[in-house]
Structures are given as structure tokens and as C-alpha cells.
mmCIF file of C-alpha atoms in Angstrom:
data_model
loop_
_atom_site.group_PDB
_atom_site.id
_atom_site.type_symbol
_atom_site.label_atom_id
_atom_site.label_comp_id
_atom_site.label_asym_id
_atom_site.label_seq_id
_atom_site.Cartn_x
_atom_site.Cartn_y
_atom_site.Cartn_z
ATOM 1 C CA MET A 62 21.316 -1.403 90.868
ATOM 2 C CA GLU A 63 21.755 -0.074 94.399
ATOM 3 C CA ASN A 64 24.297 -1.963 96.509
ATOM 4 C CA LYS A 65 22.681 -2.113 99.937
ATOM 5 C CA THR A 66 24.693 -2.717 103.092
ATOM 6 C CA ASN A 67 24.362 -3.215 106.838
ATOM 7 C CA SER A 68 26.569 -3.702 109.882
ATOM 8 C CA ALA A 69 27.167 -7.435 109.309
ATOM 9 C CA ILE A 70 28.066 -6.882 105.658
ATOM 10 C CA ARG A 71 30.538 -4.122 106.536
ATOM 11 C CA LEU A 72 32.184 -6.198 109.269
ATOM 12 C CA ASN A 73 32.383 -9.243 107.013
ATOM 13 C CA LYS A 74 34.163 -7.318 104.257
ATOM 14 C CA ILE A 75 36.697 -5.912 106.720
ATOM 15 C CA ILE A 76 37.427 -9.296 108.319
ATOM 16 C CA GLN A 77 37.809 -10.901 104.876
ATOM 17 C CA LYS A 78 40.431 -8.291 104.001
ATOM 18 C CA ALA A 79 42.191 -8.827 107.327
ATOM 19 C CA TYR A 80 42.237 -12.585 106.816
ATOM 20 C CA LYS A 81 43.783 -12.220 103.367
ATOM 21 C CA ASN A 82 46.396 -9.699 104.519
ATOM 22 C CA ASP A 83 49.932 -11.092 104.850
ATOM 23 C CA ASN A 84 51.597 -8.167 106.639
ATOM 24 C CA LYS A 85 53.502 -9.210 109.745
ATOM 25 C CA ILE A 86 52.714 -6.183 111.933
ATOM 26 C CA ILE A 87 49.176 -5.484 113.160
ATOM 27 C CA ALA A 88 49.379 -1.740 112.434
ATOM 28 C CA ASP A 89 50.443 -2.414 108.834
ATOM 29 C CA VAL A 90 47.436 -4.690 108.311
ATOM 30 C CA TRP A 91 44.957 -2.011 109.371
ATOM 31 C CA LYS A 92 46.852 0.751 107.610
ATOM 32 C CA ASN A 93 46.400 -1.199 104.392
ATOM 33 C CA ILE A 94 42.757 -2.131 104.993
ATOM 34 C CA PHE A 95 41.636 1.387 105.885
ATOM 35 C CA ASP A 96 43.868 3.058 103.298
ATOM 36 C CA ILE A 97 45.541 5.240 105.928
ATOM 37 C CA ASN A 98 47.928 7.774 104.451
ATOM 38 C CA GLU A 99 49.578 9.936 107.098
ATOM 39 C CA SER A 100 52.786 11.926 107.121
ATOM 40 C CA ASN A 101 54.617 9.945 109.820
ATOM 41 C CA LYS A 102 54.430 6.819 111.965
ATOM 42 C CA HIS A 103 52.920 8.598 114.970
ATOM 43 C CA PHE A 104 49.954 9.986 113.016
ATOM 44 C CA THR A 105 49.547 6.643 111.256
ATOM 45 C CA GLU A 106 49.343 4.802 114.568
ATOM 46 C CA MET A 107 46.850 7.344 115.917
ATOM 47 C CA ALA A 108 44.670 6.819 112.836
ATOM 48 C CA VAL A 109 44.899 3.028 113.229
ATOM 49 C CA ILE A 110 43.850 3.261 116.884
ATOM 50 C CA ASP A 111 40.937 5.510 115.963
ATOM 51 C CA CYS A 112 39.801 3.015 113.315
ATOM 52 C CA LEU A 113 40.084 0.119 115.747
ATOM 53 C CA ASN A 114 37.970 2.013 118.279
ATOM 54 C CA ASN A 115 35.367 2.573 115.568
ATOM 55 C CA LEU A 116 35.586 -1.100 114.602
ATOM 56 C CA ASN A 117 34.927 -2.043 118.216
ATOM 57 C CA ASP A 118 31.919 0.308 118.271
ATOM 58 C CA GLU A 119 30.564 -1.350 115.128
ATOM 59 C CA PHE A 120 30.886 -4.799 116.683
ATOM 60 C CA GLU A 121 28.891 -3.547 119.671
ATOM 61 C CA LEU A 122 26.284 -1.988 117.387
ATOM 62 C CA PHE A 123 26.073 -5.237 115.424
ATOM 63 C CA LYS A 124 25.302 -7.174 118.613
ATOM 64 C CA VAL A 125 22.650 -4.661 119.631
ATOM 65 C CA LYS A 126 20.990 -4.857 116.217
ATOM 66 C CA MET A 127 21.076 -8.648 116.243
ATOM 67 C CA LYS A 128 19.533 -8.750 119.716
ATOM 68 C CA GLU A 129 16.658 -6.647 118.396
ATOM 69 C CA THR A 130 15.882 -9.367 115.839
ATOM 70 C CA ASP A 131 15.015 -11.855 118.620
ATOM 71 C CA PHE A 132 17.314 -14.524 117.182
ATOM 72 C CA SER A 133 18.990 -16.540 119.907
ATOM 73 C CA GLU A 134 22.297 -14.989 120.993
ATOM 74 C CA ASN A 135 23.723 -18.502 121.264
ATOM 75 C CA LEU A 136 23.837 -18.575 117.468
ATOM 76 C CA TYR A 137 26.339 -15.752 117.149
ATOM 77 C CA LYS A 138 27.368 -13.855 120.282
ATOM 78 C CA ASN A 139 30.228 -15.984 121.637
ATOM 79 C CA GLU A 140 31.958 -16.383 118.273
ATOM 80 C CA ILE A 141 31.546 -12.725 117.356
ATOM 81 C CA THR A 142 32.791 -11.546 120.747
ATOM 82 C CA GLN A 143 35.820 -13.827 120.402
ATOM 83 C CA LEU A 144 36.515 -12.364 116.971
ATOM 84 C CA GLN A 145 36.068 -8.837 118.312
ATOM 85 C CA ASN A 146 38.464 -9.398 121.223
ATOM 86 C CA ASN A 147 41.009 -10.971 118.897
ATOM 87 C CA LEU A 148 41.027 -8.071 116.453
ATOM 88 C CA ILE A 149 40.697 -4.999 118.680
ATOM 89 C CA VAL A 150 44.191 -4.474 120.116
ATOM 90 C CA PRO A 151 44.688 -0.684 120.205
ATOM 91 C CA THR A 152 47.491 -0.925 122.783
ATOM 92 C CA GLY A 153 49.447 -3.578 120.896
ATOM 93 C CA ILE A 154 49.255 -2.477 117.299
ATOM 94 C CA ASN A 155 52.948 -3.096 116.642
ATOM 95 C CA GLY A 156 52.644 -6.738 117.628
ATOM 96 C CA ASP A 157 52.663 -9.824 115.412
ATOM 97 C CA TRP A 158 49.591 -10.156 113.189
ATOM 98 C CA GLN A 159 49.931 -13.819 112.212
ATOM 99 C CA PRO A 160 48.839 -15.383 115.560
ATOM 100 C CA ARG A 161 45.716 -13.227 115.504
ATOM 101 C CA LYS A 162 45.013 -13.987 111.864
ATOM 102 C CA GLN A 163 45.138 -17.711 112.645
ATOM 103 C CA GLN A 164 42.320 -17.305 115.163
ATOM 104 C CA ILE A 165 39.871 -16.065 112.499
ATOM 105 C CA THR A 166 37.616 -19.027 111.685
ATOM 106 C CA ASP A 167 35.243 -20.146 108.942
ATOM 107 C CA VAL A 168 32.501 -20.322 111.562
ATOM 108 C CA GLN A 169 32.840 -16.594 112.201
ATOM 109 C CA PHE A 170 32.539 -15.823 108.490
ATOM 110 C CA LYS A 171 29.465 -18.060 108.227
ATOM 111 C CA ILE A 172 27.863 -16.291 111.189
ATOM 112 C CA LEU A 173 28.449 -12.888 109.605
ATOM 113 C CA ASP A 174 27.047 -14.189 106.313
ATOM 114 C CA PHE A 175 24.000 -15.471 108.164
ATOM 115 C CA CYS A 176 23.505 -12.232 110.084
ATOM 116 C CA SER A 177 23.915 -10.102 106.961
ATOM 117 C CA GLU A 178 20.753 -11.754 105.628
ATOM 118 C CA ILE A 179 18.869 -11.122 108.863
ATOM 119 C CA LEU A 180 19.746 -7.497 109.582
ATOM 120 C CA PRO A 181 17.872 -4.854 107.596
ATOM 121 C CA ASN A 182 19.962 -2.865 105.147
ATOM 122 C CA ASP A 183 20.657 0.600 106.524
ATOM 123 C CA GLU A 184 22.663 2.215 103.720
ATOM 124 C CA ILE A 185 23.606 2.218 100.070
ATOM 125 C CA SER A 186 27.298 1.600 99.426
ATOM 126 C CA ILE A 187 29.042 4.645 97.971
ATOM 127 C CA ASN A 188 30.988 3.875 94.816
ATOM 128 C CA ASP A 189 34.771 4.066 94.886
ATOM 129 C CA GLU A 190 34.850 6.883 92.309
ATOM 130 C CA GLU A 191 33.020 9.237 94.676
ATOM 131 C CA ILE A 192 35.428 8.447 97.514
ATOM 132 C CA GLU A 193 38.491 8.837 95.285
ATOM 133 C CA GLU A 194 37.228 12.167 93.994
ATOM 134 C CA LEU A 195 36.872 13.443 97.553
ATOM 135 C CA LYS A 196 40.409 12.273 98.368
ATOM 136 C CA LYS A 197 41.721 14.089 95.286
ATOM 137 C CA LEU A 198 40.023 17.329 96.336
ATOM 138 C CA LEU A 199 41.574 16.998 99.804
ATOM 139 C CA ASP A 200 45.032 16.494 98.295
ATOM 140 C CA GLU A 201 44.600 19.600 96.148
ATOM 141 C CA LEU A 202 43.568 21.678 99.154
ATOM 142 C CA GLU A 203 46.512 20.391 101.203
ATOM 143 C CA ASP A 204 48.907 21.347 98.389
ATOM 144 C CA PHE A 205 47.305 24.783 98.175
ATOM 145 C CA ILE A 206 47.661 25.647 101.872
ATOM 146 C CA GLU A 207 51.179 24.212 101.857
ATOM 147 C CA ASN A 208 52.250 26.534 99.033
ATOM 148 C CA ASN A 209 50.319 29.653 100.000
ATOM 149 C CA SER A 210 50.539 31.926 102.984
ATOM 150 C CA LEU A 211 47.179 31.980 104.754
ATOM 151 C CA PRO A 212 46.281 33.685 108.040
ATOM 152 C CA THR A 213 47.243 31.406 110.917
ATOM 153 C CA ASP A 214 43.720 31.008 112.283
ATOM 154 C CA LEU A 215 42.307 30.184 108.852
ATOM 155 C CA ASN A 216 45.139 27.763 108.152
ATOM 156 C CA ASN A 217 44.492 25.964 111.439
ATOM 157 C CA ILE A 218 40.762 25.670 110.782
ATOM 158 C CA ILE A 219 41.292 24.290 107.282
ATOM 159 C CA LYS A 220 43.803 21.734 108.555
ATOM 160 C CA LYS A 221 41.273 20.688 111.188
ATOM 161 C CA HIS A 222 38.622 20.227 108.502
ATOM 162 C CA ILE A 223 40.996 18.166 106.355
ATOM 163 C CA SER A 224 41.964 15.992 109.325
ATOM 164 C CA LYS A 225 38.340 15.305 110.262
ATOM 165 C CA ILE A 226 37.343 14.402 106.721
ATOM 166 C CA LYS A 227 40.357 12.079 106.391
ATOM 167 C CA THR A 228 39.430 10.399 109.671
ATOM 168 C CA ALA A 229 35.883 9.933 108.398
ATOM 169 C CA LEU A 230 37.194 8.413 105.160
ATOM 170 C CA TYR A 231 39.392 5.959 107.070
ATOM 171 C CA SER A 232 36.378 4.708 109.028
ATOM 172 C CA TYR A 233 33.748 4.877 106.285
ATOM 173 C CA ASN A 234 34.063 1.161 105.491
ATOM 174 C CA ILE A 235 33.522 0.410 109.188
ATOM 175 C CA LYS A 236 30.544 2.566 110.083
ATOM 176 C CA GLY A 237 29.191 3.722 106.753
ATOM 177 C CA ALA A 238 28.115 7.258 105.907
ATOM 178 C CA ASN A 239 27.365 7.999 109.564
ATOM 179 C CA VAL A 240 31.017 9.017 109.908
ATOM 180 C CA PHE A 241 30.289 12.146 107.872
ATOM 181 C CA ASP A 242 27.696 13.439 110.363
ATOM 182 C CA GLU A 243 30.308 14.932 112.658
ATOM 183 C CA VAL A 244 32.424 16.559 109.951
ATOM 184 C CA LEU A 245 29.393 18.219 108.362
ATOM 185 C CA GLN A 246 28.283 19.624 111.684
ATOM 186 C CA SER A 247 31.844 20.673 112.482
ATOM 187 C CA ALA A 248 32.092 22.645 109.245
ATOM 188 C CA TYR A 249 28.754 24.276 109.937
ATOM 189 C CA GLY A 250 29.890 25.304 113.430
ATOM 190 C CA GLU A 251 33.277 26.623 112.337
ATOM 191 C CA ILE A 252 31.697 28.805 109.651
ATOM 192 C CA ILE A 253 29.091 30.224 112.004
ATOM 193 C CA LYS A 254 31.816 31.094 114.535
ATOM 194 C CA ASN A 255 34.460 32.398 112.107
ATOM 195 C CA PRO A 256 32.780 33.925 109.036
ATOM 196 C CA ASP A 257 35.262 36.792 108.624
ATOM 197 C CA LEU A 258 38.232 34.424 108.290
ATOM 198 C CA PHE A 259 36.798 32.980 105.078
ATOM 199 C CA LYS A 260 35.059 35.912 103.438
ATOM 200 C CA THR A 261 37.921 38.266 102.656
ATOM 201 C CA LYS A 262 38.675 38.701 98.960
ATOM 202 C CA SER A 263 42.221 37.369 99.383
ATOM 203 C CA ASN A 264 40.801 34.041 100.555
ATOM 204 C CA GLU A 265 38.492 33.566 97.596
ATOM 205 C CA GLU A 266 40.473 30.693 96.075
ATOM 206 C CA VAL A 267 40.647 28.644 99.249
ATOM 207 C CA ARG A 268 36.950 29.280 99.782
ATOM 208 C CA SER A 269 36.255 27.871 96.323
ATOM 209 C CA LYS A 270 38.275 24.743 97.063
ATOM 210 C CA LEU A 271 36.471 24.256 100.358
ATOM 211 C CA SER A 272 33.151 24.664 98.597
ATOM 212 C CA LYS A 273 33.977 21.770 96.265
ATOM 213 C CA ILE A 274 35.076 19.578 99.154
ATOM 214 C CA TRP A 275 32.011 20.176 101.288
ATOM 215 C CA SER A 276 29.733 19.751 98.305
ATOM 216 C CA LYS A 277 31.315 16.350 97.703
ATOM 217 C CA VAL A 278 31.060 15.384 101.392
ATOM 218 C CA GLN A 279 27.367 16.256 101.325
ATOM 219 C CA THR A 280 26.850 14.238 98.145
ATOM 220 C CA VAL A 281 28.620 11.220 99.633
ATOM 221 C CA TYR A 282 26.628 11.477 102.855
ATOM 222 C CA LYS A 283 23.233 11.793 101.185
ATOM 223 C CA THR A 284 24.079 9.019 98.712
ATOM 224 C CA GLY A 285 24.887 6.574 101.494
ATOM 225 C CA LYS A 286 22.010 7.433 103.817
ATOM 226 C CA CYS A 287 18.355 6.958 103.036
ATOM 227 C CA ILE A 288 16.829 10.402 103.524
ATOM 228 C CA GLU A 289 14.598 9.255 106.402
ATOM 229 C CA GLN A 290 17.692 7.986 108.244
ATOM 230 C CA VAL A 291 19.702 11.209 108.019
ATOM 231 C CA THR A 292 20.473 12.229 111.583
ATOM 232 C CA ILE A 293 21.265 15.893 110.971
ATOM 233 C CA ASP A 294 19.338 18.688 109.266
ATOM 234 C CA ILE A 295 21.219 18.018 106.043
ATOM 235 C CA ASN A 296 19.266 20.502 103.938
ATOM 236 C CA ASN A 297 19.933 23.343 106.354
ATOM 237 C CA VAL A 298 23.616 22.480 106.647
ATOM 238 C CA THR A 299 23.912 22.138 102.874
ATOM 239 C CA ASN A 300 22.250 25.490 102.236
ATOM 240 C CA VAL A 301 24.376 27.317 104.786
ATOM 241 C CA LEU A 302 27.640 25.856 103.482
ATOM 242 C CA GLN A 303 26.853 26.479 99.835
ATOM 243 C CA ASN A 304 25.480 29.982 100.379
ATOM 244 C CA PHE A 305 28.493 30.867 102.467
ATOM 245 C CA PHE A 306 31.190 29.604 100.138
ATOM 246 C CA THR A 307 29.611 30.956 96.969
ATOM 247 C CA SER A 308 29.044 34.424 98.422
ATOM 248 C CA SER A 309 31.660 37.167 98.108
ATOM 249 C CA ASN A 310 32.260 40.644 99.400
#
């Protein structure tokens, strides 16, 4: 059975996790919720801020979608805006979480429950196994480039791809499969601009690993989005990526 989702459902799940989280520092709460795994505190904090910005965007999108339903804003807007302002603190992420947690109310949960029934479902939830498989492929590619000497330009491009996919994964539970739009288009653009970096025989193994990763990203994206809602020419992007990575000199 397909597990449908929408903006209110996604927000509700995130706020439930935040409410149940007993970490003392705000950044640690969001690091745990979004499963952020970065090499040092600076990159972790940057990822947390990025996720909070995306969370703020989703709150705004939620309000727009609710307004389109013609339900009275008095039923939800003030409480949801209060919740939004309480949670989105990108400049104070090392502050105390508990005072903010205490401001989350049952009324806000009930409103999100109510709105989740009103808003149309816009996606199908991607199962955890698909997400974990993508993470595993990323880890394998990171280990490979760490232990092999690649041309500097190619190394930089691959690291950029890894970073963008990780960022998308951090925010997937916030915005859904839409987060993979940008990384798919980015990969497409990088390949069109730099074909010779990838196609040399010596880079065949890294090309194979990239092929598996982008194939999985495409699968995740198309699984989450109904085909009529896909905002990029997914078939064209898919064909270009697969034809490129499976070709050889």
C-alpha cells in the first residue's frame, strides 16, 4: 500500500520528533532529526542551518497551500506561525532547546493533524531501505576517492556531487522528493560541461560508482513524485546520465 504524504504530514512528523527529543542544545536536536553526519562541527552547523531554512520554506509553502483550500486562516495561521517562529532559529542554533520545546503545544499538533486531512497528497513516501542504500553508495564513493588519486578537477566535481546529494538527503523529510530536482540537474550540467574528465579509461571505476549513485537518486526521485508532478525532464536527464556513465572509450 502506497504511503501518501503532503506538507502538513511532513511538518507534523518533524515536530513530533523535535518534541520527543531530549537534547539540550538546539543544533544537536536538528542534527539528530535530520540524521546529519558531517566531518566537523562547522560543517554540521552549516547543514543544520540549511535544513532550518528549508523547514522555514516548507512552513511558508504549507500556509500557501492551506490558503488555496479556502479554509479560514483563523483556524491555523496564528498557531502555525508561532510554531514556525519558535523553531526556526538559524542564528542561535547553539542555544538551549528546552525553552523552545516547552512552547510546542497540543493545539499545534491538532492543527497539523487537521490540515493533513485537508491538503491533497503530493507524494509517496520513499521507504527507508531506498534512502539507506543511497547513503551506503555515497559512503563507498567517499572511501574510494579518499584512497585513490584522481585528477584534481574530477575529485572536486565528485565531492560537489556528494555534498549536494547529502544536503538533499538531510532535507528530504522536510520537502520531500523535490530536494532531488537540483542535484539531478546539477549532475546533468556537470557532465555536459566536463565530459572528458569522466570518460578516460583510468576513471572507469569511479564512473561506475557514480552511475550506481545517480541511478539510485533517479529511482528515489521518481518513486516519490507522481509522474505528472515531476518538475524536470526526468527521462531526458536519466537517459543522458545512464548513457554517459555506461559508455567507454
